[in-house]
GROMACS .gro file of C-alpha atoms in nm:
model
  506
    1MET     CA    1  -1.633  -5.436   2.263
    2ARG     CA    2  -1.401  -5.675   2.076
    3PRO     CA    3  -1.039  -5.705   2.197
    4VAL     CA    4  -0.819  -5.447   2.031
    5SER     CA    5  -0.526  -5.686   2.007
    6GLN     CA    6  -0.728  -5.931   1.796
    7PHE     CA    7  -0.814  -5.674   1.533
    8GLN     CA    8  -0.471  -5.518   1.535
    9ARG     CA    9  -0.349  -5.864   1.444
   10VAL     CA   10  -0.622  -5.926   1.186
   11PHE     CA   11  -0.605  -5.588   1.016
   12SER     CA   12  -0.227  -5.563   1.003
   13PHE     CA   13  -0.108  -5.663   0.660
   14LEU     CA   14   0.118  -5.966   0.669
   15ALA     CA   15   0.367  -6.068   0.405
   16LEU     CA   16   0.168  -6.320   0.200
   17SER     CA   17   0.252  -6.461  -0.141
   18GLY     CA   18   0.530  -6.206  -0.196
   19ARG     CA   19   0.304  -5.903  -0.156
   20VAL     CA   20   0.415  -5.586   0.017
   21ALA     CA   21   0.305  -5.557   0.379
   22LEU     CA   22   0.302  -5.245   0.593
   23ALA     CA   23   0.158  -5.268   0.942
   24ALA     CA   24  -0.089  -4.999   1.041
   25ASP     CA   25  -0.280  -4.922   1.360
   26LEU     CA   26  -0.642  -4.952   1.249
   27THR     CA   27  -0.808  -4.946   1.588
   28ASN     CA   28  -1.002  -4.629   1.495
   29ILE     CA   29  -1.113  -4.747   1.152
   30SER     CA   30  -1.484  -4.769   1.244
   31SER     CA   31  -1.514  -4.404   1.344
   32ALA     CA   32  -1.291  -4.293   1.055
   33LEU     CA   33  -1.509  -4.472   0.802
   34GLN     CA   34  -1.820  -4.317   0.954
   35SER     CA   35  -1.667  -3.973   0.907
   36PHE     CA   36  -1.561  -4.046   0.548
   37SER     CA   37  -1.904  -4.187   0.465
   38ALA     CA   38  -2.083  -3.874   0.582
   39GLU     CA   39  -1.885  -3.688   0.318
   40ILE     CA   40  -1.906  -3.921   0.018
   41PHE     CA   41  -2.231  -4.119   0.065
   42PRO     CA   42  -2.488  -3.850  -0.032
   43ASP     CA   43  -2.341  -3.814  -0.382
   44LEU     CA   44  -2.317  -4.190  -0.427
   45LYS     CA   45  -2.675  -4.231  -0.308
   46THR     CA   46  -2.790  -4.010  -0.593
   47ILE     CA   47  -2.597  -4.225  -0.840
   48GLY     CA   48  -2.744  -4.546  -0.701
   49ALA     CA   49  -3.100  -4.417  -0.679
   50ASP     CA   50  -3.091  -4.311  -1.044
   51ALA     CA   51  -2.941  -4.648  -1.146
   52LEU     CA   52  -2.652  -4.487  -1.334
   53THR     CA   53  -2.383  -4.723  -1.457
   54THR     CA   54  -2.091  -4.485  -1.475
   55PHE     CA   55  -1.878  -4.325  -1.211
   56GLN     CA   56  -1.688  -4.005  -1.275
   57LYS     CA   57  -1.310  -4.004  -1.284
   58LYS     CA   58  -1.203  -3.856  -0.956
   59ASP     CA   59  -1.000  -3.950  -0.654
   60GLU     CA   60  -0.745  -4.113  -0.886
   61TRP     CA   61  -0.983  -4.377  -1.022
   62LYS     CA   62  -0.908  -4.525  -1.363
   63VAL     CA   63  -1.239  -4.583  -1.542
   64THR     CA   64  -1.280  -4.840  -1.820
   65PRO     CA   65  -1.624  -4.820  -1.988
   66HIS     CA   66  -1.758  -5.099  -2.211
   67ALA     CA   67  -1.522  -5.337  -2.035
   68TYR     CA   68  -1.444  -5.689  -2.156
   69GLY     CA   69  -1.651  -5.655  -2.471
   70LEU     CA   70  -1.980  -5.586  -2.293
   71PRO     CA   71  -2.133  -5.245  -2.376
   72THR     CA   72  -2.269  -5.178  -2.026
   73ALA     CA   73  -1.992  -5.338  -1.819
   74TRP     CA   74  -1.726  -5.118  -1.664
   75LYS     CA   75  -1.422  -5.136  -1.441
   76LEU     CA   76  -1.281  -4.894  -1.184
   77GLU     CA   77  -0.925  -4.922  -1.052
   78THR     CA   78  -0.720  -4.728  -0.802
   79GLU     CA   79  -0.425  -4.798  -0.576
   80PHE     CA   80  -0.253  -4.641  -0.281
   81ARG     CA   81   0.124  -4.661  -0.239
   82PRO     CA   82   0.266  -4.482   0.066
   83PRO     CA   83   0.608  -4.323   0.013
   84ALA     CA   84   0.782  -4.614   0.184
   85THR     CA   85   0.635  -4.867  -0.059
   86PRO     CA   86   0.888  -5.010  -0.307
   87PRO     CA   87   0.790  -4.893  -0.658
   88LYS     CA   88   0.763  -5.243  -0.801
   89ALA     CA   89   0.606  -5.403  -0.495
   90LYS     CA   90   0.303  -5.620  -0.568
   91LEU     CA   91   0.005  -5.481  -0.378
   92PRO     CA   92  -0.282  -5.675  -0.222
   93VAL     CA   93  -0.594  -5.633  -0.440
   94ILE     CA   94  -0.948  -5.590  -0.307
   95GLY     CA   95  -1.239  -5.632  -0.548
   96PHE     CA   96  -1.598  -5.506  -0.520
   97LEU     CA   97  -1.890  -5.614  -0.739
   98ALA     CA   98  -2.169  -5.386  -0.861
   99GLU     CA   99  -2.499  -5.493  -1.019
  100TYR     CA  100  -2.757  -5.250  -1.152
  101ASP     CA  101  -3.017  -5.414  -1.376
  102GLY     CA  102  -3.390  -5.412  -1.307
  103LEU     CA  103  -3.665  -5.668  -1.360
  104ILE     CA  104  -3.910  -5.687  -1.647
  105GLY     CA  105  -4.223  -5.494  -1.558
  106ILE     CA  106  -4.135  -5.435  -1.191
  107GLY     CA  107  -3.814  -5.233  -1.203
  108HIS     CA  108  -3.581  -5.253  -0.904
  109ALA     CA  109  -3.786  -5.515  -0.722
  110CYS     CA  110  -3.463  -5.704  -0.654
  111GLY     CA  111  -3.279  -5.400  -0.520
  112HIS     CA  112  -2.987  -5.403  -0.761
  113ASN     CA  113  -2.981  -5.024  -0.737
  114HIS     CA  114  -2.853  -5.085  -0.383
  115ILE     CA  115  -2.591  -5.336  -0.501
  116LEU     CA  116  -2.452  -5.067  -0.731
  117LEU     CA  117  -2.455  -4.809  -0.454
  118ASN     CA  118  -2.309  -5.053  -0.203
  119GLY     CA  119  -2.024  -5.154  -0.434
  120LEU     CA  120  -1.931  -4.796  -0.521
  121ALA     CA  121  -1.957  -4.670  -0.164
  122ALA     CA  122  -1.763  -4.961  -0.014
  123ALA     CA  123  -1.486  -4.923  -0.273
  124VAL     CA  124  -1.450  -4.547  -0.225
  125LEU     CA  125  -1.456  -4.588   0.152
  126ALA     CA  126  -1.195  -4.863   0.138
  127ARG     CA  127  -0.968  -4.649  -0.076
  128ARG     CA  128  -1.007  -4.350   0.156
  129ALA     CA  129  -0.936  -4.569   0.459
  130LEU     CA  130  -0.624  -4.716   0.299
  131ALA     CA  131  -0.490  -4.367   0.231
  132HIS     CA  132  -0.588  -4.240   0.575
  133PHE     CA  133  -0.412  -4.524   0.755
  134GLY     CA  134  -0.116  -4.543   0.517
  135THR     CA  135  -0.190  -4.897   0.404
  136PRO     CA  136  -0.080  -5.002   0.053
  137ALA     CA  137  -0.336  -5.184  -0.160
  138LYS     CA  138  -0.520  -5.176  -0.491
  139VAL     CA  139  -0.900  -5.149  -0.515
  140VAL     CA  140  -1.102  -5.270  -0.815
  141VAL     CA  141  -1.475  -5.241  -0.891
  142VAL     CA  142  -1.638  -5.434  -1.175
  143GLY     CA  143  -1.986  -5.339  -1.295
  144THR     CA  144  -2.172  -5.652  -1.405
  145PRO     CA  145  -2.477  -5.582  -1.627
  146ASP     CA  146  -2.789  -5.787  -1.704
  147GLU     CA  147  -2.753  -6.021  -1.407
  148GLU     CA  148  -3.119  -6.121  -1.421
  149ASN     CA  149  -3.110  -6.258  -1.775
  150THR     CA  150  -2.773  -6.337  -1.934
  151GLY     CA  151  -2.560  -6.399  -1.626
  152SER     CA  152  -2.289  -6.154  -1.722
  153LYS     CA  153  -2.057  -6.270  -1.445
  154TYR     CA  154  -2.015  -6.593  -1.640
  155LEU     CA  155  -1.920  -6.399  -1.955
  156LEU     CA  156  -1.690  -6.174  -1.753
  157THR     CA  157  -1.528  -6.475  -1.587
  158GLN     CA  158  -1.456  -6.622  -1.928
  159SER     CA  159  -1.296  -6.289  -2.028
  160GLY     CA  160  -1.067  -6.279  -1.723
  161ALA     CA  161  -1.241  -5.984  -1.558
  162PHE     CA  162  -1.184  -6.122  -1.208
  163ASP     CA  163  -0.826  -6.242  -1.251
  164GLY     CA  164  -0.552  -6.091  -1.038
  165VAL     CA  165  -0.782  -5.999  -0.749
  166ASP     CA  166  -0.741  -6.170  -0.412
  167VAL     CA  167  -1.095  -6.136  -0.281
  168TRP     CA  168  -1.431  -6.012  -0.411
  169LEU     CA  169  -1.691  -5.847  -0.190
  170MET     CA  170  -2.056  -5.761  -0.256
  171ALA     CA  171  -2.380  -5.739  -0.059
  172HIS     CA  172  -2.736  -5.806  -0.175
  173PRO     CA  173  -3.047  -5.639  -0.029
  174THR     CA  174  -3.334  -5.861   0.077
  175SER     CA  175  -3.576  -5.898   0.370
  176ALA     CA  176  -3.339  -6.035   0.638
  177ASN     CA  177  -2.974  -6.013   0.737
  178ALA     CA  178  -2.788  -6.337   0.672
  179ILE     CA  179  -2.458  -6.484   0.563
  180GLN     CA  180  -2.565  -6.786   0.364
  181PRO     CA  181  -2.492  -7.005   0.064
  182MET     CA  182  -2.677  -6.961  -0.265
  183ASN     CA  183  -2.823  -7.248  -0.465
  184ALA     CA  184  -2.730  -7.399  -0.799
  185ARG     CA  185  -2.967  -7.321  -1.085
  186ILE     CA  186  -3.043  -7.406  -1.447
  187ASN     CA  187  -3.338  -7.336  -1.676
  188ALA     CA  188  -3.488  -7.606  -1.896
  189LEU     CA  189  -3.631  -7.418  -2.194
  190THR     CA  190  -3.903  -7.651  -2.318
  191ARG     CA  191  -4.092  -7.617  -2.646
  192PHE     CA  192  -4.425  -7.784  -2.716
  193ALA     CA  193  -4.567  -7.816  -3.067
  194GLY     CA  194  -4.913  -7.930  -3.171
  195ALA     CA  195  -5.137  -7.978  -3.472
  196ASN     CA  196  -5.308  -7.651  -3.382
  197HIS     CA  197  -5.332  -7.399  -3.100
  198THR     CA  198  -5.568  -7.592  -2.873
  199ASP     CA  199  -5.361  -7.907  -2.922
  200VAL     CA  200  -5.037  -7.742  -2.810
  201VAL     CA  201  -5.201  -7.576  -2.507
  202ARG     CA  202  -5.334  -7.914  -2.397
  203LYS     CA  203  -4.991  -8.076  -2.441
  204ALA     CA  204  -4.817  -7.805  -2.241
  205TYR     CA  205  -5.068  -7.824  -1.957
  206GLU     CA  206  -5.051  -8.203  -1.950
  207ALA     CA  207  -4.676  -8.168  -1.900
  208LEU     CA  208  -4.729  -7.909  -1.627
  209VAL     CA  209  -4.967  -8.143  -1.442
  210LEU     CA  210  -4.718  -8.429  -1.473
  211VAL     CA  211  -4.428  -8.221  -1.339
  212ARG     CA  212  -4.636  -8.094  -1.045
  213ASP     CA  213  -4.737  -8.447  -0.951
  214GLN     CA  214  -4.385  -8.586  -0.967
  215VAL     CA  215  -4.230  -8.291  -0.785
  216ALA     CA  216  -4.480  -8.346  -0.503
  217GLN     CA  217  -4.346  -8.701  -0.466
  218GLY     CA  218  -3.987  -8.582  -0.436
  219VAL     CA  219  -3.706  -8.432  -0.641
  220PRO     CA  220  -3.342  -8.548  -0.645
  221GLY     CA  221  -3.093  -8.346  -0.445
  222THR     CA  222  -3.125  -8.128  -0.136
  223LEU     CA  223  -3.397  -7.863  -0.111
  224SER     CA  224  -3.453  -7.890  -0.485
  225SER     CA  225  -3.738  -7.712  -0.663
  226VAL     CA  226  -3.887  -7.699  -1.012
  227VAL     CA  227  -4.098  -7.393  -1.095
  228ALA     CA  228  -4.267  -7.345  -1.432
  229VAL     CA  229  -4.290  -7.014  -1.617
  230GLU     CA  230  -4.518  -6.974  -1.919
  231ASP     CA  231  -4.320  -6.789  -2.185
  232VAL     CA  232  -4.602  -6.554  -2.281
  233GLY     CA  233  -4.612  -6.175  -2.253
  234MET     CA  234  -4.365  -6.017  -2.010
  235PHE     CA  235  -4.190  -6.299  -1.830
  236ALA     CA  236  -3.857  -6.397  -1.677
  237SER     CA  237  -3.746  -6.739  -1.562
  238ASN     CA  238  -3.667  -6.625  -1.209
  239ILE     CA  239  -3.991  -6.434  -1.147
  240VAL     CA  240  -4.321  -6.591  -1.045
  241GLN     CA  241  -4.577  -6.456  -1.290
  242SER     CA  242  -4.833  -6.230  -1.125
  243GLN     CA  243  -5.094  -6.273  -1.400
  244ILE     CA  244  -5.186  -6.574  -1.614
  245SER     CA  245  -5.482  -6.623  -1.848
  246LEU     CA  246  -5.628  -6.952  -1.968
  247GLY     CA  247  -5.912  -6.971  -2.217
  248ILE     CA  248  -6.167  -7.250  -2.181
  249SER     CA  249  -6.417  -7.348  -2.452
  250GLY     CA  250  -6.716  -7.577  -2.403
  251THR     CA  251  -6.830  -7.469  -2.056
  252THR     CA  252  -6.991  -7.169  -1.890
  253VAL     CA  253  -6.865  -6.875  -1.690
  254ASP     CA  254  -7.064  -6.986  -1.385
  255ALA     CA  255  -6.924  -7.339  -1.404
  256VAL     CA  256  -6.567  -7.209  -1.423
  257ARG     CA  257  -6.623  -6.970  -1.133
  258GLU     CA  258  -6.765  -7.248  -0.918
  259LEU     CA  259  -6.483  -7.485  -1.005
  260VAL     CA  260  -6.199  -7.238  -0.950
  261SER     CA  261  -6.355  -7.120  -0.623
  262SER     CA  262  -6.354  -7.479  -0.500
  263ILE     CA  263  -5.982  -7.512  -0.579
  264LEU     CA  264  -5.865  -7.174  -0.450
  265ASP     CA  265  -5.787  -7.184  -0.078
  266ASP     CA  266  -5.544  -7.027   0.168
  267THR     CA  267  -5.255  -7.230   0.027
  268TYR     CA  268  -5.253  -6.983  -0.264
  269PRO     CA  269  -5.111  -6.668  -0.100
  270GLY     CA  270  -5.255  -6.347  -0.243
  271VAL     CA  271  -5.410  -6.520  -0.546
  272THR     CA  272  -5.743  -6.402  -0.693
  273PHE     CA  273  -5.919  -6.468  -1.022
  274VAL     CA  274  -6.174  -6.332  -1.267
  275ALA     CA  275  -6.377  -6.554  -1.500
  276SER     CA  276  -6.564  -6.379  -1.778
  277GLU     CA  277  -6.704  -6.450  -2.121
  278ASP     CA  278  -6.438  -6.413  -2.389
  279THR     CA  279  -6.605  -6.236  -2.679
  280THR     CA  280  -6.276  -6.199  -2.869
  281SER     CA  281  -6.225  -6.570  -2.929
  282SER     CA  282  -6.322  -6.719  -3.265
  283ALA     CA  283  -6.405  -7.060  -3.117
  284PRO     CA  284  -6.761  -7.170  -3.203
  285SER     CA  285  -6.877  -7.255  -2.849
  286THR     CA  286  -6.900  -7.053  -2.529
  287ASN     CA  287  -6.556  -6.926  -2.434
  288VAL     CA  288  -6.443  -6.833  -2.085
  289ASN     CA  289  -6.138  -6.621  -2.009
  290LEU     CA  290  -5.997  -6.725  -1.672
  291THR     CA  291  -5.746  -6.463  -1.558
  292VAL     CA  292  -5.561  -6.528  -1.233
  293PHE     CA  293  -5.370  -6.264  -1.035
  294GLY     CA  294  -5.105  -6.301  -0.764
  295SER     CA  295  -4.833  -6.115  -0.580
  296GLY     CA  296  -4.550  -6.252  -0.796
  297GLY     CA  297  -4.221  -6.317  -0.625
  298HIS     CA  298  -3.898  -6.509  -0.664
  299SER     CA  299  -3.902  -6.843  -0.843
  300SER     CA  300  -3.700  -6.991  -0.557
  301GLU     CA  301  -3.998  -6.948  -0.322
  302ASN     CA  302  -4.192  -7.220  -0.507
  303THR     CA  303  -4.533  -7.093  -0.392
  304LYS     CA  304  -4.875  -7.171  -0.539
  305SER     CA  305  -4.892  -6.907  -0.807
  306PRO     CA  306  -5.149  -6.792  -1.064
  307LEU     CA  307  -5.004  -7.045  -1.310
  308VAL     CA  308  -5.050  -7.325  -1.056
  309LEU     CA  309  -5.419  -7.235  -1.017
  310THR     CA  310  -5.470  -7.261  -1.395
  311ILE     CA  311  -5.287  -7.596  -1.393
  312GLU     CA  312  -5.518  -7.731  -1.123
  313THR     CA  313  -5.820  -7.596  -1.312
  314PHE     CA  314  -5.701  -7.780  -1.624
  315ARG     CA  315  -5.655  -8.096  -1.417
  316ALA     CA  316  -6.007  -8.074  -1.278
  317LEU     CA  317  -6.166  -8.015  -1.618
  318THR     CA  318  -5.981  -8.301  -1.786
  319SER     CA  319  -6.009  -8.557  -1.508
  320SER     CA  320  -6.283  -8.817  -1.497
  321THR     CA  321  -6.426  -8.971  -1.180
  322PRO     CA  322  -6.750  -9.165  -1.117
  323ASN     CA  323  -6.908  -8.858  -0.961
  324SER     CA  324  -6.750  -8.609  -1.200
  325PRO     CA  325  -6.735  -8.723  -1.562
  326LYS     CA  326  -6.483  -8.563  -1.796
  327VAL     CA  327  -6.610  -8.242  -1.953
  328PRO     CA  328  -6.551  -8.211  -2.332
  329VAL     CA  329  -6.364  -7.881  -2.320
  330THR     CA  330  -6.073  -7.732  -2.510
  331PHE     CA  331  -5.816  -7.478  -2.396
  332TYR     CA  332  -5.648  -7.178  -2.554
  333LEU     CA  333  -5.446  -6.871  -2.462
  334PRO     CA  334  -5.664  -6.560  -2.483
  335GLY     CA  335  -5.530  -6.318  -2.741
  336ASN     CA  336  -5.304  -6.582  -2.894
  337THR     CA  337  -5.520  -6.845  -3.060
  338THR     CA  338  -5.320  -6.909  -3.377
  339SER     CA  339  -4.979  -7.026  -3.257
  340SER     CA  340  -4.921  -7.401  -3.258
  341VAL     CA  341  -4.604  -7.364  -3.050
  342LEU     CA  342  -4.585  -7.288  -2.676
  343ASP     CA  343  -4.269  -7.251  -2.467
  344ILE     CA  344  -4.248  -7.332  -2.096
  345THR     CA  345  -3.937  -7.264  -1.887
  346PHE     CA  346  -3.875  -7.492  -1.591
  347ASN     CA  347  -3.665  -7.303  -1.336
  348ILE     CA  348  -3.462  -7.575  -1.162
  349ARG     CA  349  -3.279  -7.518  -0.833
  350THR     CA  350  -3.095  -7.735  -0.585
  351ARG     CA  351  -2.868  -7.665  -0.290
  352HIS     CA  352  -2.553  -7.838  -0.416
  353THR     CA  353  -2.393  -7.810  -0.760
  354PRO     CA  354  -2.325  -8.186  -0.802
  355ASP     CA  355  -2.702  -8.254  -0.779
  356LEU     CA  356  -2.799  -8.015  -1.058
  357ALA     CA  357  -2.754  -8.269  -1.339
  358ALA     CA  358  -2.981  -8.519  -1.161
  359VAL     CA  359  -3.260  -8.266  -1.113
  360LEU     CA  360  -3.235  -8.160  -1.477
  361SER     CA  361  -3.256  -8.524  -1.591
  362PHE     CA  362  -3.558  -8.569  -1.365
  363VAL     CA  363  -3.742  -8.290  -1.551
  364GLU     CA  364  -3.620  -8.394  -1.896
  365ASN     CA  365  -3.740  -8.752  -1.846
  366LEU     CA  366  -4.086  -8.625  -1.754
  367VAL     CA  367  -4.144  -8.379  -2.036
  368SER     CA  368  -3.937  -8.522  -2.324
  369PRO     CA  369  -4.212  -8.761  -2.442
  370ILE     CA  370  -4.454  -8.467  -2.473
  371SER     CA  371  -4.229  -8.179  -2.580
  372SER     CA  372  -4.067  -8.117  -2.917
  373SER     CA  373  -3.736  -7.986  -2.777
  374ILE     CA  374  -3.554  -7.904  -2.454
  375THR     CA  375  -3.255  -7.673  -2.429
  376THR     CA  376  -3.081  -7.524  -2.127
  377ASP     CA  377  -2.912  -7.199  -2.039
  378THR     CA  378  -2.575  -7.168  -1.865
  379PRO     CA  379  -2.593  -7.340  -1.524
  380TYR     CA  380  -2.523  -7.141  -1.208
  381PRO     CA  381  -2.308  -7.333  -0.959
  382ALA     CA  382  -2.385  -7.293  -0.590
  383LEU     CA  383  -2.209  -7.025  -0.387
  384GLU     CA  384  -2.054  -7.159  -0.067
  385VAL     CA  385  -1.979  -6.973   0.256
  386THR     CA  386  -1.603  -6.956   0.303
  387PRO     CA  387  -1.451  -6.940   0.655
  388PHE     CA  388  -1.299  -6.644   0.842
  389LEU     CA  389  -1.462  -6.343   0.680
  390PRO     CA  390  -1.819  -6.411   0.800
  391GLN     CA  391  -1.714  -6.403   1.166
  392ILE     CA  392  -1.517  -6.079   1.118
  393PHE     CA  393  -1.812  -5.917   0.940
  394GLN     CA  394  -2.047  -6.029   1.218
  395SER     CA  395  -1.824  -5.859   1.474
  396ILE     CA  396  -1.802  -5.540   1.267
  397MET     CA  397  -2.178  -5.510   1.214
  398SER     CA  398  -2.254  -5.579   1.581
  399GLN     CA  399  -2.096  -5.245   1.677
  400PRO     CA  400  -2.326  -4.953   1.769
  401LEU     CA  401  -2.179  -4.748   1.481
  402TYR     CA  402  -2.335  -5.003   1.245
  403GLY     CA  403  -2.667  -5.029   1.424
  404SER     CA  404  -2.569  -5.326   1.645
  405GLN     CA  405  -2.694  -5.565   1.379
  406ALA     CA  406  -2.690  -5.944   1.385
  407PHE     CA  407  -2.584  -6.129   1.069
  408PRO     CA  408  -2.649  -6.497   1.144
  409ILE     CA  409  -2.463  -6.760   0.942
  410SER     CA  410  -2.726  -6.981   0.780
  411THR     CA  411  -2.718  -7.302   0.578
  412PHE     CA  412  -3.033  -7.206   0.385
  413ALA     CA  413  -2.983  -7.099   0.023
  414PRO     CA  414  -3.255  -6.848  -0.073
  415ALA     CA  415  -3.167  -6.792  -0.441
  416SER     CA  416  -2.878  -6.804  -0.690
  417THR     CA  417  -2.598  -6.562  -0.773
  418GLY     CA  418  -2.356  -6.518  -1.059
  419ALA     CA  419  -2.086  -6.454  -0.799
  420SER     CA  420  -2.061  -6.832  -0.775
  421TRP     CA  421  -1.882  -6.838  -1.112
  422ILE     CA  422  -1.614  -6.614  -0.964
  423GLN     CA  423  -1.579  -6.830  -0.654
  424GLY     CA  424  -1.546  -7.158  -0.844
  425ALA     CA  425  -1.620  -7.366  -0.535
  426GLU     CA  426  -1.521  -7.732  -0.525
  427VAL     CA  427  -1.711  -7.951  -0.279
  428ASP     CA  428  -1.665  -8.303  -0.154
  429PRO     CA  429  -1.881  -8.532  -0.374
  430ILE     CA  430  -2.005  -8.726  -0.072
  431THR     CA  431  -2.047  -8.469   0.205
  432ASN     CA  432  -2.085  -8.154  -0.012
  433ALA     CA  433  -1.845  -7.980   0.225
  434LEU     CA  434  -1.638  -7.700   0.073
  435VAL     CA  435  -1.294  -7.832  -0.024
  436ARG     CA  436  -1.144  -7.530  -0.201
  437ALA     CA  437  -1.235  -7.228  -0.408
  438GLY     CA  438  -1.077  -7.052  -0.700
  439LYS     CA  439  -1.128  -6.716  -0.530
  440VAL     CA  440  -1.257  -6.583  -0.201
  441VAL     CA  441  -1.605  -6.434  -0.251
  442PHE     CA  442  -1.796  -6.282   0.041
  443HIS     CA  443  -2.166  -6.220  -0.035
  444PRO     CA  444  -2.376  -6.123   0.270
  445ASN     CA  445  -2.746  -6.056   0.224
  446PHE     CA  446  -2.883  -5.759   0.417
  447SER     CA  447  -3.230  -5.647   0.513
  448ILE     CA  448  -3.366  -5.319   0.378
  449CYS     CA  449  -3.698  -5.367   0.560
  450ASN     CA  450  -3.732  -5.125   0.848
  451PRO     CA  451  -3.742  -5.329   1.173
  452ASP     CA  452  -3.953  -5.057   1.334
  453GLY     CA  453  -4.243  -5.132   1.103
  454GLY     CA  454  -4.366  -5.037   0.761
  455MET     CA  455  -4.384  -5.241   0.446
  456CYS     CA  456  -4.166  -5.539   0.375
  457ALA     CA  457  -4.153  -5.789   0.092
  458PHE     CA  458  -3.922  -6.048  -0.060
  459ASN     CA  459  -3.716  -6.000  -0.374
  460HIS     CA  460  -3.904  -6.003  -0.707
  461GLU     CA  461  -4.235  -5.916  -0.542
  462PRO     CA  462  -4.360  -5.586  -0.688
  463ARG     CA  463  -4.373  -5.430  -0.340
  464PHE     CA  464  -4.002  -5.489  -0.294
  465ARG     CA  465  -3.946  -5.211  -0.547
  466GLU     CA  466  -4.114  -4.973  -0.301
  467VAL     CA  467  -3.905  -5.110  -0.016
  468ALA     CA  468  -3.591  -5.049  -0.225
  469GLY     CA  469  -3.681  -4.680  -0.253
  470THR     CA  470  -3.723  -4.602   0.117
  471GLU     CA  471  -3.489  -4.384   0.318
  472TYR     CA  472  -3.428  -4.677   0.551
  473SER     CA  473  -3.307  -4.891   0.260
  474TYR     CA  474  -3.047  -4.630   0.166
  475ALA     CA  475  -2.937  -4.586   0.527
  476GLN     CA  476  -2.894  -4.960   0.560
  477THR     CA  477  -2.696  -4.976   0.236
  478GLU     CA  478  -2.462  -4.709   0.371
  479ARG     CA  479  -2.404  -4.906   0.692
  480VAL     CA  480  -2.332  -5.229   0.506
  481ALA     CA  481  -2.098  -5.048   0.265
  482ARG     CA  482  -1.902  -4.919   0.563
  483GLY     CA  483  -1.894  -5.270   0.703
  484LEU     CA  484  -1.751  -5.413   0.382
  485ALA     CA  485  -1.494  -5.133   0.369
  486GLU     CA  486  -1.383  -5.219   0.721
  487LEU     CA  487  -1.372  -5.586   0.627
  488ALA     CA  488  -1.159  -5.525   0.317
  489PRO     CA  489  -0.816  -5.509   0.488
  490ALA     CA  490  -0.888  -5.835   0.669
  491ALA     CA  491  -1.001  -5.995   0.345
  492VAL     CA  492  -0.670  -5.948   0.166
  493THR     CA  493  -0.469  -6.091   0.457
  494MET     CA  494  -0.627  -6.430   0.385
  495PRO     CA  495  -0.415  -6.684   0.198
  496VAL     CA  496  -0.527  -6.706  -0.164
  497PRO     CA  497  -0.696  -7.047  -0.213
  498PRO     CA  498  -0.570  -7.289  -0.475
  499SER     CA  499  -0.700  -7.216  -0.822
  500THR     CA  500  -0.967  -7.457  -0.937
  501PRO     CA  501  -1.186  -7.452  -1.248
  502THR     CA  502  -1.544  -7.332  -1.218
  503PRO     CA  503  -1.777  -7.632  -1.179
  504THR     CA  504  -1.958  -7.725  -1.499
  505LEU     CA  505  -2.266  -7.932  -1.566
  506THR     CA  506  -2.192  -8.266  -1.727
   0.00000   0.00000   0.00000
């Protein structure tokens, strides 16, 4: 049991930056929040499970649909002013973030339905707790759409959506509890053009072989990765493709099967293949359709995927050794044999924002001589772990009312987040230590995999969608929402950090 005096001190509002401060005895906040949650969570669970993006006007919430010029963004606002609060007093402001988009082809395999539910539940609980304990504050929720593709938090940041709020809280479901940084990311959208279809496929695969070889020798930065995505069919830059097809002309089905079987080993997790005669191709020789299947997953995992197996097959068929002369084969994309243009996205990640430009240049220098153009999307800066709040959250979640859970503080960055644009972290250019941030952003990741057994998967794997629909996942989301609601009063007692511009790629 933590010392009561410590949390009375932490959770008592202090006069900071001219804001109103009323002390309150919050020693029973954990049990009070549990009681409130039993009342409001079932309704919010229904909203989250159905992935709705609106929240009805009740409990004195002001609802702004289509916020900041985005048709599916929204904003909720409420405040609590006890009778003793001066009418014009400036209140502390607590912000919660909600995401709700799915993934192409695999739905809520990143669990954003739980981020929506968590944000709504934590905000409503925080507001109820403020009223219950007579503590003045304002609560804001911003719904951020299309996080997987357009990075709406960047657009919302540019529109001032996060201005005037002292601290922003959100929690992301995954396969393990952790308080950790998130990496910097940019996509190099690379176009290849050829004299004809087979020419462009060869060019693209030559570039893919080159990038794989150079990445294996080392990439600039810390824990950097470069993962290719073939822009064909249903694809997204942050999802490992679970199915890739490569057509091969000038060889036989048996030869392809034997070759691919010799390449495929246990370093390709969950990968299988089918090689069959392609009777739909118009090429004059024997045509083989090599289709490779895998479990998919998050681009940050950098595993040997179906695309990697086709790259290594291409390498083997186009390489020449004394014992294995080069085979005169050509390559095509089954079902798409007329296009002379092929796009490949290189998903580039690195731990620290200052290294992102170097990793991008590394890729550009490799593929520029072969490609016809390279463009980039908006870079994601890294999210850094700020002090103070992680330790308080750890203490909260370790209580029996929250399942006595451990939330270790880690230095490993598993993925990227648009919340980094809100934070605007500035790091030391030599040590990469956090110097300051534009805003306080707390972004714990929480496990929705039942520790007592059952299925588990990582984000962007198709099975994670099933995990995100289990009763345990909703129960865990409720616990974490309560934890964030209990953390909220402590969050707004923190001094607001100096404003600093969001890091940009130069």
